[in-house]
Short mmCIF file of C-alpha atoms in Angstrom, two decimals:
data_model
loop_
_atom_site.label_atom_id
_atom_site.label_comp_id
_atom_site.label_asym_id
_atom_site.label_seq_id
_atom_site.Cartn_x
_atom_site.Cartn_y
_atom_site.Cartn_z
CA MET A 300 -24.49 11.81 -8.82
CA ASP A 301 -21.82 14.25 -8.50
CA GLY A 302 -18.35 12.90 -8.52
CA ARG A 303 -16.89 16.10 -7.09
CA LYS A 304 -18.67 15.51 -3.71
CA ARG A 305 -16.65 13.18 -1.18
CA THR A 306 -20.18 12.25 0.48
CA ASN A 307 -21.37 10.76 -2.59
CA ILE A 308 -18.55 8.17 -2.53
CA LYS A 309 -17.77 5.20 -0.35
CA PRO A 310 -15.88 2.33 -0.94
CA GLY A 311 -17.54 -0.09 -3.29
CA THR A 312 -19.43 2.65 -5.31
CA HIS A 313 -19.50 1.96 -8.94
CA VAL A 314 -17.91 4.71 -10.77
CA ASN A 315 -16.45 6.04 -14.11
CA ILE A 316 -13.12 7.68 -13.50
CA VAL A 317 -10.44 9.61 -15.66
CA GLN A 318 -6.63 8.68 -14.95
CA LYS A 319 -3.96 11.15 -15.42
CA GLN A 320 -2.61 9.64 -18.64
CA ASP A 321 -5.92 9.89 -19.97
CA GLN A 322 -6.97 13.49 -18.88
CA ARG A 323 -6.23 14.87 -22.79
CA THR A 324 -8.40 12.19 -24.47
CA GLY A 325 -11.07 12.25 -21.68
CA GLU A 326 -11.01 8.39 -21.86
CA LEU A 327 -13.16 6.67 -18.78
CA THR A 328 -12.07 3.61 -16.88
CA GLU A 329 -15.15 1.89 -15.25
CA GLY A 330 -14.69 0.02 -11.74
CA TYR A 331 -15.57 0.13 -7.94
CA VAL A 332 -13.91 2.32 -5.48
CA GLN A 333 -11.69 0.82 -2.91
CA ASP A 334 -10.03 3.90 -1.45
CA ILE A 335 -10.90 7.48 -1.52
CA LEU A 336 -7.66 9.64 -1.77
CA THR A 337 -8.97 13.16 -1.60
CA ASN A 338 -9.31 14.33 1.80
CA SER A 339 -11.38 17.70 1.24
CA PRO A 340 -15.18 17.30 1.04
CA ASN A 341 -15.20 18.88 -2.47
CA HIS A 342 -12.98 18.85 -5.65
CA PRO A 343 -13.71 20.78 -8.79
CA HIS A 344 -12.24 18.06 -10.92
CA GLY A 345 -13.62 15.15 -9.13
CA ILE A 346 -12.83 13.38 -5.96
CA LYS A 347 -9.54 10.86 -6.52
CA VAL A 348 -9.82 7.43 -5.65
CA ARG A 349 -8.02 3.97 -6.24
CA LEU A 350 -10.05 1.41 -7.77
CA GLU A 351 -10.31 -2.31 -6.47
CA THR A 352 -8.10 -2.87 -10.00
CA GLY A 353 -5.59 -0.63 -8.35
CA GLU A 354 -5.97 2.31 -11.13
CA VAL A 355 -6.29 5.82 -9.71
CA GLY A 356 -8.13 8.33 -11.10
CA ARG A 357 -10.88 11.21 -10.69
CA VAL A 358 -14.26 10.49 -10.30
CA GLN A 359 -15.96 11.78 -13.36
CA GLU A 360 -19.49 9.88 -12.87
CA ILE A 361 -21.13 7.62 -10.36
CA LEU A 362 -23.00 4.68 -12.00
CA PRO A 363 -26.31 3.60 -10.66
CA GLU A 364 -26.07 0.09 -8.88
CA ASP A 365 -27.41 -2.99 -10.50
#
């Protein structure tokens, strides 16, 4: 699913994000969404979220639920 659309992301969604400091390397961080920080319905670089671990980044991919 597309991480650039806010409607695809809800608290508890399993995602891979890229954090600000990892944007150059593209290193992804996996986790579950706690808060959605982007207010607009779409964002070209991904919706910004806070994971349950407290890490903040933009959603690169939405992972399937187990």
